[in-house]
Coordinates of C-alpha atoms in Angstrom, one line a residue:
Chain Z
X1 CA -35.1 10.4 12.1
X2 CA -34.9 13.0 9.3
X3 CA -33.0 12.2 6.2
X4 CA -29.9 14.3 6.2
X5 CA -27.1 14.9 3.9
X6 CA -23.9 13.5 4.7
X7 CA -20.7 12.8 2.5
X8 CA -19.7 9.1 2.1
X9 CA -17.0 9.2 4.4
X10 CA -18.3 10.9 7.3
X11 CA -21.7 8.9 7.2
X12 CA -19.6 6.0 7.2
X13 CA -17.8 7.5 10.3
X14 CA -21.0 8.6 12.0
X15 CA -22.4 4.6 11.8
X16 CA -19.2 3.5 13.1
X17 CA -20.4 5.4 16.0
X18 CA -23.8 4.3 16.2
X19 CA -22.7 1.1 16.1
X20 CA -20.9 1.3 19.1
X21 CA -17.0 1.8 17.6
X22 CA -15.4 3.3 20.9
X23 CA -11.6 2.9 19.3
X24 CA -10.5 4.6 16.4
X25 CA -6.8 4.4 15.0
X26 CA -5.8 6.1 11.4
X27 CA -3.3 7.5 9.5
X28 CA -4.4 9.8 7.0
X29 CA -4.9 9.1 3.3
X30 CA -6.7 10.7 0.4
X31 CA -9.9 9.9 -0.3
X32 CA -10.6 8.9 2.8
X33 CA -9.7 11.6 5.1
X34 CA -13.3 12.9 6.4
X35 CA -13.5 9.9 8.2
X36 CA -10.8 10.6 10.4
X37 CA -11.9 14.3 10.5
X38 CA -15.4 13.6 11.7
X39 CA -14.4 11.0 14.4
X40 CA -11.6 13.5 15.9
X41 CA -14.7 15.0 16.6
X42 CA -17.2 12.4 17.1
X43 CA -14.9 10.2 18.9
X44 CA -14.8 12.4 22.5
X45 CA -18.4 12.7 22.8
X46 CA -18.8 9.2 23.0
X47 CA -15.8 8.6 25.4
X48 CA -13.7 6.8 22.6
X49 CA -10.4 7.1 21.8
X50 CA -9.2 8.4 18.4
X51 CA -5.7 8.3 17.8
X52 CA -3.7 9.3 14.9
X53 CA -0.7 6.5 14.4
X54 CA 2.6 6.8 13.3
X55 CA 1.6 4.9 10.4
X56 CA -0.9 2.6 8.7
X57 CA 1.6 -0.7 10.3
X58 CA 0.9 0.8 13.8
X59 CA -2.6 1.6 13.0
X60 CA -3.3 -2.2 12.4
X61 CA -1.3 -3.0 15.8
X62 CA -3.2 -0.5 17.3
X63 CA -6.4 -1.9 16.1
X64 CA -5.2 -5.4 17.3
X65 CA -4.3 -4.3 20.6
X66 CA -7.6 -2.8 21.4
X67 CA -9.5 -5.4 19.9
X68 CA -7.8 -7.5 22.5
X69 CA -9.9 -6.0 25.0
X70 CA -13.2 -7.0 23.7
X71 CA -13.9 -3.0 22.3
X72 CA -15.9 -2.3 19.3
X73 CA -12.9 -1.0 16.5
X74 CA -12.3 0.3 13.5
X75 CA -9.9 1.8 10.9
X76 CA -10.3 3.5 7.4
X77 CA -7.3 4.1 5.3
X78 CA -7.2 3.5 0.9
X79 CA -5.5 1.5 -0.9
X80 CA -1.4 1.6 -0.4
X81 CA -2.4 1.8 3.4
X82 CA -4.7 -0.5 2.8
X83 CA -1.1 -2.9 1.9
X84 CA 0.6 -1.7 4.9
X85 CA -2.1 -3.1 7.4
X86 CA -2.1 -6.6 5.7
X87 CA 0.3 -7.9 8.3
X88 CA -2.1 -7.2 11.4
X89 CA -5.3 -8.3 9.4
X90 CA -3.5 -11.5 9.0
X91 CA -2.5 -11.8 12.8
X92 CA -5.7 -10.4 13.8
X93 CA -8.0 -13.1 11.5
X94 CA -5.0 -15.7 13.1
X95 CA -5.7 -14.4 16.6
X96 CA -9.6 -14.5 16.0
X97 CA -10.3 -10.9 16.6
X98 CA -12.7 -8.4 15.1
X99 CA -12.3 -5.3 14.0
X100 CA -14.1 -3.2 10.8
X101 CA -12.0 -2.1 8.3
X102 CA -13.0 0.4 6.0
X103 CA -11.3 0.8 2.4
X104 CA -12.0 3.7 0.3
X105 CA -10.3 2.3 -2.8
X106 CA -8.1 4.4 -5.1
X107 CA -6.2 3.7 -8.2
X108 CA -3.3 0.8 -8.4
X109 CA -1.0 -0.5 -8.3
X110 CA 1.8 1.7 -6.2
X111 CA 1.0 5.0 -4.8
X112 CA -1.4 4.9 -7.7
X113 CA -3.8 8.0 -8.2
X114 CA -6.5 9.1 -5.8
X115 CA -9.5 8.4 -8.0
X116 CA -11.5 6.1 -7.7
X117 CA -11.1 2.1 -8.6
X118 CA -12.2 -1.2 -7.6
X119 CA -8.8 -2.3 -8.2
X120 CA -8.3 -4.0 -4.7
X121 CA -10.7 -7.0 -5.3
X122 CA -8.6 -9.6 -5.1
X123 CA -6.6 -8.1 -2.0
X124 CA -9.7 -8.1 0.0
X125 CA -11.4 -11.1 -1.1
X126 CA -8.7 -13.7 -1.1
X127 CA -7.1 -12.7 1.9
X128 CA -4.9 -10.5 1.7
X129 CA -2.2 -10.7 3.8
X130 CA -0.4 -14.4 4.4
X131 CA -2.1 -17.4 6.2
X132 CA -5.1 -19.3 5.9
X133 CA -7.7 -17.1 6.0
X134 CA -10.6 -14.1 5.1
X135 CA -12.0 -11.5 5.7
X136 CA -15.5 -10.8 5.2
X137 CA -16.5 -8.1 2.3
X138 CA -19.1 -5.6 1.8
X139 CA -19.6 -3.5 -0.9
X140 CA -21.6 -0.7 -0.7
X141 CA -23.0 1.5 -3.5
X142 CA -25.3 4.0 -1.9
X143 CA -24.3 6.7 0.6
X144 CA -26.8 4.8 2.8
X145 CA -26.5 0.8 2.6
X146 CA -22.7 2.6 3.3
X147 CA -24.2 3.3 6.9
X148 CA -26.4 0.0 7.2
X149 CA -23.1 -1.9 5.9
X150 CA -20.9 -0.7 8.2
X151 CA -23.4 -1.0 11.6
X152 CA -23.8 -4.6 10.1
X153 CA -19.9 -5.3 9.7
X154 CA -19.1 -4.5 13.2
X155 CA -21.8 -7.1 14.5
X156 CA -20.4 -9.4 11.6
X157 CA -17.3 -9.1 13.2
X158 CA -18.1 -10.2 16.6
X159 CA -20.5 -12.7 15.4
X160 CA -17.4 -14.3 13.9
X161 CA -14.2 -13.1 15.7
X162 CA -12.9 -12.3 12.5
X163 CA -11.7 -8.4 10.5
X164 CA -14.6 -7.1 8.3
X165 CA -14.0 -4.9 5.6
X166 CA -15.9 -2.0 3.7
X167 CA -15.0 -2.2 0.5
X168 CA -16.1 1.5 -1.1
X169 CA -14.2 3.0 -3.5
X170 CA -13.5 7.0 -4.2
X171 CA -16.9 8.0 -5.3
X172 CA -18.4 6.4 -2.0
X173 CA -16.1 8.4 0.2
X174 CA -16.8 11.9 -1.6
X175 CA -20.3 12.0 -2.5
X176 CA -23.1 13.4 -0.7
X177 CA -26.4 11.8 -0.4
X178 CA -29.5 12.2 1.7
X179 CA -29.2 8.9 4.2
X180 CA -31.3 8.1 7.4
X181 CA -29.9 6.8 10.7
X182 CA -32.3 4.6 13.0
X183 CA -33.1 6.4 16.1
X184 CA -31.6 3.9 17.9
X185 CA -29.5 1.2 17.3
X186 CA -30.4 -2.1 17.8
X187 CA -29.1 -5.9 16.9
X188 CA -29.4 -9.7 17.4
X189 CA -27.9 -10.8 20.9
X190 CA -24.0 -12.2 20.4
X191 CA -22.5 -14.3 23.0
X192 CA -20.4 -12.9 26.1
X193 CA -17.0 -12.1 25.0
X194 CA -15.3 -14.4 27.4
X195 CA -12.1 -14.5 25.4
X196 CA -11.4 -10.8 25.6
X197 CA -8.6 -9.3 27.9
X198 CA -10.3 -7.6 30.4
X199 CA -8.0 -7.9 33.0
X200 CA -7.5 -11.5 35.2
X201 CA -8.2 -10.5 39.0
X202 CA -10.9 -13.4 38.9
X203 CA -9.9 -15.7 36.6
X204 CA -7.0 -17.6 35.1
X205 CA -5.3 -15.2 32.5
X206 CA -5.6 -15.6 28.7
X207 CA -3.6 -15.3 26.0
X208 CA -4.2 -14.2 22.3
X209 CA -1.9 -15.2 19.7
X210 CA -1.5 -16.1 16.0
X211 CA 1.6 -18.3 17.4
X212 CA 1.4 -21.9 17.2
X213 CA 4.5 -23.3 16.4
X214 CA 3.1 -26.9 16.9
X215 CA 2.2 -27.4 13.5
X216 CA -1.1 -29.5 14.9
X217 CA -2.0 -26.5 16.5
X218 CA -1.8 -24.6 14.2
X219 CA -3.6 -26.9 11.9
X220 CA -6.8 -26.9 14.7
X221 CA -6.5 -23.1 14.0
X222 CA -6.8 -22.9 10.6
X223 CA -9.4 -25.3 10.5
X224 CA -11.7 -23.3 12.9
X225 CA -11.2 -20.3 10.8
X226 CA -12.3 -22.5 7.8
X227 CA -15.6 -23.7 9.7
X228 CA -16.7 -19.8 10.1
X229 CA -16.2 -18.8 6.7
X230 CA -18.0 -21.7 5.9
X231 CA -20.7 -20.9 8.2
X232 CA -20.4 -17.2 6.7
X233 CA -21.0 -19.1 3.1
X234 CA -24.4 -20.3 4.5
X235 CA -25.7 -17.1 6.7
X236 CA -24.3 -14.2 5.3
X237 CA -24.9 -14.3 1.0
X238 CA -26.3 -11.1 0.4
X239 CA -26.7 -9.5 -3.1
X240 CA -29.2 -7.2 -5.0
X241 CA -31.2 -7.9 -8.1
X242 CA -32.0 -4.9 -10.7
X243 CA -34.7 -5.7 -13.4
X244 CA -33.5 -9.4 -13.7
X245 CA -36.3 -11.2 -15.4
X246 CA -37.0 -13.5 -17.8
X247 CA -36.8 -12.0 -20.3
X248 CA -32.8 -10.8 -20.2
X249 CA -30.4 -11.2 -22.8
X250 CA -27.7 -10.1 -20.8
X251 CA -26.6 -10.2 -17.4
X252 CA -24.5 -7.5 -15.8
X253 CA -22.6 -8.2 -12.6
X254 CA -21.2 -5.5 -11.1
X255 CA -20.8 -4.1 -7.8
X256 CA -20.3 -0.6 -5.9
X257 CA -20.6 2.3 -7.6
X258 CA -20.0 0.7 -10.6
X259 CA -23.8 -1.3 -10.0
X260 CA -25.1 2.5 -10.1
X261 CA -24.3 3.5 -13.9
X262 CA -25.0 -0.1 -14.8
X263 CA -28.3 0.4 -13.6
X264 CA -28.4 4.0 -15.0
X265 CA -27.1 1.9 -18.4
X266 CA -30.3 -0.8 -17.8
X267 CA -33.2 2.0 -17.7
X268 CA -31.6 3.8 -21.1
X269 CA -31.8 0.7 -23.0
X270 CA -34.8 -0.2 -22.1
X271 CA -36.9 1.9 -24.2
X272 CA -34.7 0.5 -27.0
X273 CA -35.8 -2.9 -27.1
X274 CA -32.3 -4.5 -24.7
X275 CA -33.6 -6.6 -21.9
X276 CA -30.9 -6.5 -19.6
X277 CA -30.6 -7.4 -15.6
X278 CA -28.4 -6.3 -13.2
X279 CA -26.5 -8.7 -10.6
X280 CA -24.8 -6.8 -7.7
X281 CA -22.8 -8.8 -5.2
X282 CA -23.1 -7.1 -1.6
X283 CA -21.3 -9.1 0.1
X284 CA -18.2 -10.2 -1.9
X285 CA -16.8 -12.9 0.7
X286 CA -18.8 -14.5 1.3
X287 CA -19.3 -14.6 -2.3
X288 CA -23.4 -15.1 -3.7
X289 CA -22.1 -18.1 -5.8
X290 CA -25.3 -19.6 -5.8
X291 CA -27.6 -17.0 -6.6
X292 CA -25.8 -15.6 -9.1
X293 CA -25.4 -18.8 -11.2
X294 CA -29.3 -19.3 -10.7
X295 CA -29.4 -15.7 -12.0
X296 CA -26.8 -16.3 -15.1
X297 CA -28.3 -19.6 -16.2
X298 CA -32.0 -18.6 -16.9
X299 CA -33.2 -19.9 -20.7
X300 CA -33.0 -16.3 -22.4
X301 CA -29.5 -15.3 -21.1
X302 CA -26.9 -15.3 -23.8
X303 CA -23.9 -13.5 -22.0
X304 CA -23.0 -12.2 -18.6
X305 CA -21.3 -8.9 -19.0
X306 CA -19.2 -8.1 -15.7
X307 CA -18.4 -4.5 -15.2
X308 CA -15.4 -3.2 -12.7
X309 CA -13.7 -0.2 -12.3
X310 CA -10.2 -2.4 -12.5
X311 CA -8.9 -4.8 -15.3
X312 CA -10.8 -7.7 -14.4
X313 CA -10.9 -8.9 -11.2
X314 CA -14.4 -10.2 -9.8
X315 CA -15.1 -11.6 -13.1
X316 CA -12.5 -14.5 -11.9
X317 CA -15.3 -15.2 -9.1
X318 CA -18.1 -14.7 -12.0
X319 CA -16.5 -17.0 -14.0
X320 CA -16.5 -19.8 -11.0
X321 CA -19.8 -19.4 -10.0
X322 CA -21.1 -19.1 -14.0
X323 CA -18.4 -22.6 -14.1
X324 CA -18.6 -22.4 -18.5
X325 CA -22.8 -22.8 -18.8
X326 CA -22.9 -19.3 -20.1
X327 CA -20.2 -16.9 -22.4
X328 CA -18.8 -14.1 -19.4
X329 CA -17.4 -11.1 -21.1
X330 CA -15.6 -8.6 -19.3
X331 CA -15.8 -4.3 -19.6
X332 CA -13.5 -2.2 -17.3
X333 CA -11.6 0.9 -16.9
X334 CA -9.0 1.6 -14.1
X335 CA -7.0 3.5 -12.7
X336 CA -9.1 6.5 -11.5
X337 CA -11.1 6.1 -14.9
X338 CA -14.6 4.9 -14.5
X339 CA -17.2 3.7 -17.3
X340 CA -19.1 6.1 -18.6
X341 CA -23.0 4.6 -18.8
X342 CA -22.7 5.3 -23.0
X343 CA -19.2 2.7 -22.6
X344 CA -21.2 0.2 -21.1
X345 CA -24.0 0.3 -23.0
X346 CA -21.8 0.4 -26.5
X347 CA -20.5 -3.4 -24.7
X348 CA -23.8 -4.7 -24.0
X349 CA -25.4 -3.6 -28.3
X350 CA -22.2 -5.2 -29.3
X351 CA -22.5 -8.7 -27.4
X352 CA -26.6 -8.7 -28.1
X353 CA -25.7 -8.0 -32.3
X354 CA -22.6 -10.5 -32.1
X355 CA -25.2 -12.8 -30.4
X356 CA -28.1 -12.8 -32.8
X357 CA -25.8 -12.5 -36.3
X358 CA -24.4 -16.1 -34.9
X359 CA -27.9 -17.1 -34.3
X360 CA -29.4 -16.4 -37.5
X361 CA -28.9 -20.0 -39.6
X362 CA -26.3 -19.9 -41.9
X363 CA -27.7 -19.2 -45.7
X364 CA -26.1 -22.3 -47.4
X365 CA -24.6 -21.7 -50.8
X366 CA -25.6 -23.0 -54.0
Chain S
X1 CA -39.2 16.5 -13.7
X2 CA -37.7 12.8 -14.1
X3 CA -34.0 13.6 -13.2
X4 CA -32.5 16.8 -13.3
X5 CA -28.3 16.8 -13.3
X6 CA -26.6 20.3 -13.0
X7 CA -22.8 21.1 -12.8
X8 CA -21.7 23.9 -10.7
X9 CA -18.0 25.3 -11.7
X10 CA -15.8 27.9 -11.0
X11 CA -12.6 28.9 -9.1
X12 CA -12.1 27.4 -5.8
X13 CA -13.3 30.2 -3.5
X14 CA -16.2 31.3 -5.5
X15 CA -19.1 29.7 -3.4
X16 CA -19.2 26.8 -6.2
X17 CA -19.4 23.6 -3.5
X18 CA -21.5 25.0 -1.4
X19 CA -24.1 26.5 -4.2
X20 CA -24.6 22.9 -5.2
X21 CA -25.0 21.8 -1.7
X22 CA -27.6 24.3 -0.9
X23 CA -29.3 22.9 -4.0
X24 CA -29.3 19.2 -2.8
X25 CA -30.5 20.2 0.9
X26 CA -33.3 21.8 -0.5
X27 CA -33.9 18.7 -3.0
X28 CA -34.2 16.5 0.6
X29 CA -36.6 19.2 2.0
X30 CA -38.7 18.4 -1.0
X31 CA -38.3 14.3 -0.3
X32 CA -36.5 13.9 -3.3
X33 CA -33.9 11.9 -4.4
X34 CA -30.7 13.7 -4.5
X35 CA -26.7 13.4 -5.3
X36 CA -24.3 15.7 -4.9
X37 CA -20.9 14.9 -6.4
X38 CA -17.6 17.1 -5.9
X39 CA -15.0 17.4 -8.2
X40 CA -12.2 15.2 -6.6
X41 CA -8.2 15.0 -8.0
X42 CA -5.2 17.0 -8.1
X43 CA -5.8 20.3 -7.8
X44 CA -4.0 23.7 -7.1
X45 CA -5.2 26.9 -5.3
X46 CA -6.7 29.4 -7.6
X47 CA -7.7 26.5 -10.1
X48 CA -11.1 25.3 -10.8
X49 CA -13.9 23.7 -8.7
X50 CA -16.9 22.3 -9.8
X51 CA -19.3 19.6 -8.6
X52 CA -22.6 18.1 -10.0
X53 CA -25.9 17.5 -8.7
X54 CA -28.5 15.3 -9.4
X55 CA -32.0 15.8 -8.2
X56 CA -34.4 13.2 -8.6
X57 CA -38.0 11.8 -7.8
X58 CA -36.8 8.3 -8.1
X59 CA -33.5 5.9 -7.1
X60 CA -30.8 8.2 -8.8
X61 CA -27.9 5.5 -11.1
X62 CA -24.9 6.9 -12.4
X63 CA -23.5 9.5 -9.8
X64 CA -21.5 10.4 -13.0
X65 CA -23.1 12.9 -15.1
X66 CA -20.7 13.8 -18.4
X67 CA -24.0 15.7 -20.0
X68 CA -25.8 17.4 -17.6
X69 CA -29.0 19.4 -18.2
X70 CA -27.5 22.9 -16.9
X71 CA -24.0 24.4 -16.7
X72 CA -23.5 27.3 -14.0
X73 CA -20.5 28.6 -15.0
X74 CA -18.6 31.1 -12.5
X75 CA -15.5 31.9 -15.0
X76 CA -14.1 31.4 -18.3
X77 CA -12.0 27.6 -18.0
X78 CA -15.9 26.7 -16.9
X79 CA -17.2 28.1 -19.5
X80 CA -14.6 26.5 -22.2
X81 CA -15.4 23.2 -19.9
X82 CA -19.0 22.8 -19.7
X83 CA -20.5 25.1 -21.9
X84 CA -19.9 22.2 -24.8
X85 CA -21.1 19.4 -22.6
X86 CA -24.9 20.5 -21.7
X87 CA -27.5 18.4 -23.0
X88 CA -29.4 20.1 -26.0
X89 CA -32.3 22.0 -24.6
X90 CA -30.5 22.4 -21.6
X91 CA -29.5 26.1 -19.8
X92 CA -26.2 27.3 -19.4
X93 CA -26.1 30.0 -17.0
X94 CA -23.0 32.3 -17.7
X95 CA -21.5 34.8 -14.3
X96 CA -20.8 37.5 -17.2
X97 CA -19.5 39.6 -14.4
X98 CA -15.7 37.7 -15.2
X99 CA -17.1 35.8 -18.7
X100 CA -16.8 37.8 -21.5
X101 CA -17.7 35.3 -23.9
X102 CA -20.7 34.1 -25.2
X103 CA -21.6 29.9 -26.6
X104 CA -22.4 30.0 -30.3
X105 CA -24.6 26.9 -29.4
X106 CA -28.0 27.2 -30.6
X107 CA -29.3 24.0 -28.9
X108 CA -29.4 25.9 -25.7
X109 CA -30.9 28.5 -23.8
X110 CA -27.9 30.6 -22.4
X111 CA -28.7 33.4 -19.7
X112 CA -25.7 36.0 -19.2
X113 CA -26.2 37.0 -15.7
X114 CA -23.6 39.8 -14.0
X115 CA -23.8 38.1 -10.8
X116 CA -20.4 39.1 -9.0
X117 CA -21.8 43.0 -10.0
X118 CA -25.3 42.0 -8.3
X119 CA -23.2 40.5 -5.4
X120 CA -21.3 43.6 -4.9
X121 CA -24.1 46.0 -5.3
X122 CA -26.1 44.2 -2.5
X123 CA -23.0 44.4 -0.1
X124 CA -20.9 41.9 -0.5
X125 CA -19.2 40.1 -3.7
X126 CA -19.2 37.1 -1.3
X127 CA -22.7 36.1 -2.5
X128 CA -22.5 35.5 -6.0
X129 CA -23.2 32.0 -6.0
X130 CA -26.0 32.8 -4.1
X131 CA -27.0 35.4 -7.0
X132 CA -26.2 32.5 -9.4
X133 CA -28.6 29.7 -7.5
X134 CA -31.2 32.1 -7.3
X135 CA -30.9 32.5 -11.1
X136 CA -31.0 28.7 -11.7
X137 CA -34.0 28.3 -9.5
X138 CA -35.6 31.2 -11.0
X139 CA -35.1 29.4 -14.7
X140 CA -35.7 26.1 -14.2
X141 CA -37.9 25.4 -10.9
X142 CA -36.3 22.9 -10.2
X143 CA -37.5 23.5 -6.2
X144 CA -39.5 26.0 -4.9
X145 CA -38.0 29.3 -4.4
X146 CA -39.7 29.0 -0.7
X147 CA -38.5 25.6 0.3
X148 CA -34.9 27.5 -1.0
X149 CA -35.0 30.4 1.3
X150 CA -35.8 28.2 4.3
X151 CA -32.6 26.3 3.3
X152 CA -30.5 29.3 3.4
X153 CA -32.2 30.4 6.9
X154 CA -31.2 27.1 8.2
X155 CA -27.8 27.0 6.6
X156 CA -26.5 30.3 6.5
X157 CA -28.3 31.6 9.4
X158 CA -25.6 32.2 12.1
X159 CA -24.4 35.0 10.3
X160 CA -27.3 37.7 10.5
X161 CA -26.4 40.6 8.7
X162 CA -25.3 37.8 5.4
X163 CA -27.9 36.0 5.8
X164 CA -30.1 39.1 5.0
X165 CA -27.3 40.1 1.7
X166 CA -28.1 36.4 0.7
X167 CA -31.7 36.5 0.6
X168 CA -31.7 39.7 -0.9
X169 CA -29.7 38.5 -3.9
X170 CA -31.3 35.0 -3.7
X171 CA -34.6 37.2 -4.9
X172 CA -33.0 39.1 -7.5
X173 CA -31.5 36.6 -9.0
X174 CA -34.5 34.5 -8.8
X175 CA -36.5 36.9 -10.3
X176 CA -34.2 37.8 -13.2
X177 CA -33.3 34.1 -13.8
X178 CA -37.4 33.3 -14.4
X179 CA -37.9 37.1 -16.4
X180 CA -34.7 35.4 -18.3
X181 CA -36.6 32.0 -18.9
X182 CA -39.3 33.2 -20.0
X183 CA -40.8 29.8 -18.6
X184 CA -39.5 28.2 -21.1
X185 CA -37.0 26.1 -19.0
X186 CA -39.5 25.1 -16.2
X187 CA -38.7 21.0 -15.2

């Protein structure tokens, strides 16, 4: 197929479609509204349903419900309704049912702003909502590995029973660029869903729940959960490198659309002599641990730089997976405020000069 | 032409969105690379609009252009706004239809162009931005005036009798925006 241009949002929408979403619930939110726009559209000519909720806590029942019944679904919503879904996330990854979850990330904490930020790491990576449990994360930072991302999550989330989310931010949802849609959609085989509700006329009924009140139970549960993210650890790392080579001073890790200027950042300091790599995490639960410390440990590294649009919150998992071998600074601006490519690369001459001044030997005094 | 960024502004209603989007369909037609970036925030009717976008032949970084190698300017805020922030060498390409003023800047080639008179003459004062993209394709060949028109035939085509205004002022303001030039800005 031709490449065409699409916004973020609604070429987010339109894969959601390819991949076979049939339910759509949402409650509108800026800067995500085109999603919901397109699929009122979309959804029909497909036979889905589209319904607009109440609110983002019935929009994460509603996703549950459906889910229930073995349907491919899916929600978008930003960042405070993002907070109000937790609650069915939670029982959803309790009750071991899929769903992909789109977040178009705007400024925090509170109602925020509605520019863009990254400031909803940690809610998506660690969790959050309460219980024992993840969801998995991609990041996207093109308009189309936003597509590829988002046929992939909804297989991801079969494959593992589990929510998946989208984690774009602002500039994701708004901007156009050309992207490509396979002419047909196609992916590896996933077992019967023999656990969805389909309706018990020839079988014994079931029953999904996050309710186990016997605590060993519940403890079985939570340790099933654990097995597939651990599983996820081994067969779903996936991360991009930009110009990492031997001969890198610096490491940036960075993700979304922040990756994009630090790459933009990489090429202009090139030409002046800075040999600097980029590290982009794509999917950010499970998290690329292992690569990127491989990455952050080569000889010539002398600093990882880690770049967010927030105050610092992958740079916690940098830090992990770096464990102390190498210095890990941190750049960021938040709030709806993102780095400008001349901000970034005013960090990375300051961290290269700091570097070589304390490598020069000491003159000794006479 | 390594990467070319331009910023579109004006007042919401003026054509300013879809200008830049006409640009970045045609930049696909060409298999380019090719970003196209609204202004997004708070805004109010009657204030300003403005997006950016970035044509490429390679894997485009930054989305985020602060300097951008052309300003078309639709009214004075935009003006005030962007005329300051284009590159050196760049073009800033003023609608002196409703911008009186005139950049002291010496560092850039500035073409005053009355394109909401142009609009108007031709038929309707609903095509200036098509007057004002002509203009920039005209100065800076950035893509081909051909590969343009069939972008406007394809995108603008339902209406008929527009679609003829549009290509009508498409090719003045082509023409007047390379006379302008003098080839001088050509990517």
């Amino acid at each position: 197929m031709a490449r065409i241009l699409m916004k973020g949002n609604e070429a987010i929408a339109e894969a959601a479609i390819r991949a076979g979403a049939t339910n759509y619930f949402c409650y509108p939110i800026t800067p995500q509204s085109e999603v919901a726009e397109y699929l009122v559209k979309r959804m029909p000519e497909v036979g889905g349903v589209f319904l607009q909720a109440e609110s983002e806590i019935a929009v994460a029942n509603m996703i549950l419900g459906a889910s229930c019944t073995g349907k491919r679904v899916f929600t978008s919503s930003s960042s405070p309704g993002i907070s109000l879904m937790q609650e069915g996330l939670s029982y959803m990854a309790g009750s071991q049912l899929p769903c992909v979850v789109l977040n178009i990330v705007r400024g925090g904490p509170g109602l925020g702003g509605i520019l863009p930020a990254q400031s909803d790491y940690f809610q998506a990576v660690k969790g959050g909502g309460h219980g024992d449990y993840r969801l998995l994360v991609l990041a996207p930072s093109t308009i189309q590995e936003a597509v590829d991302l988002t046929m992939l999550a909804f297989h991801l989330a079969d494959k593992y029973r589990n929510p998946v989310m989208i984690l774009g931010d602002g500039m994701i949802g708004q901007m156009m660029e050309p992207v490509e849609f396979p002419d047909s959609y196609s992916e590896p085989e996933l077992p019967p869903k023999d656990w969805a509700a389909t309706g018990a006329s020839d079988r014994d009924p079931l029953i999904i729940r996050s309710l186990f009140l016997d605590p060993t139970t519940l403890e079985e549960n939570s340790i099933i959960l654990h097995k597939k993210y651990e599983q996820a650890k081994k067969e779903e790392i996936r991360f991009e490198n930009y110009k990492v080579k031997p001969s890198n001073k610096v490491l940036i890790v960075s993700y979304g659309t922040m990756a994009r200027i630090c790459q933009t950042v990489i090429d202009d300091l090139e030409p002046e002599g800075y040999s600097v790599g980029l590290f982009r995490p794509i999917s950010l639960f499970p998290y690329p641990e292992v690569a990127l410390r491989k990455e952050a440990t080569r000889k010539n590294i002398e600093s990882v730089l880690v770049v967010e649009m927030s105050m610092g919150q992958m740079v916690e998992d940098v830090e992990k997976a770096v464990a102390g071998a190498r210095p890990v600074n941190f750049f960021g601006r938040t709030g709806g405020i993102v780095p400008t490519p001349e901000e970034v690369k005013d960090q990375i001459k300051k961290l290269i000069k700091k570097k070589s001044r304390r490598g020069r030997p000491a003159k000794k005094r006479k | 032409m390594a990467q070319y960024e331009v910023t579109w502004a004006g007042f919401g209603g003026q054509g300013i969105m879809v200008a830049g989007q006409l640009l970045a369909y045609t930049g696909i037609e060409e298999g380019k690379q090719v970003v196209w970036i609204p202004s997004y925030g708070p805004e109010m009717r009657g204030g300003t609009a403005y997006c950016t976008v970035v044509v490429s032949d390679s894997r485009i970084g930054s989305p985020i252009i602060n300097n951008p190698r052309a300003a078309c300017v639709f009214n004075r805020p935009s003006f005030d706004k962007f005329g300051p922030k284009v590159r050196p060498g760049g073009l800033l390409l003023v609608n002196s239809s409703l911008i009186t003023a005139t950049t002291d800047r010496t560092d850039i080639t500035q073409i005053l162009l009355p394109a909401n008179r142009i609009a108007i003459d031709a038929g309707s004062p609903k095509v200036t931005n098509i007057v004002m993209l002509g203009a920039f394709v005209g100065a800076t060949g950035i893509v081909s005036y051909n590969h343009l028109k069939e972008t406007l035939k394809v995108k603008l085509g339902k209406k008929k009798g527009l679609l003829e205004v549009n290509l009508k002022v498409l090719e003045e303001g082509y023409n007047r925006g390379k006379a302008e030039s003098k080839g001088k800005l050509r990517a």
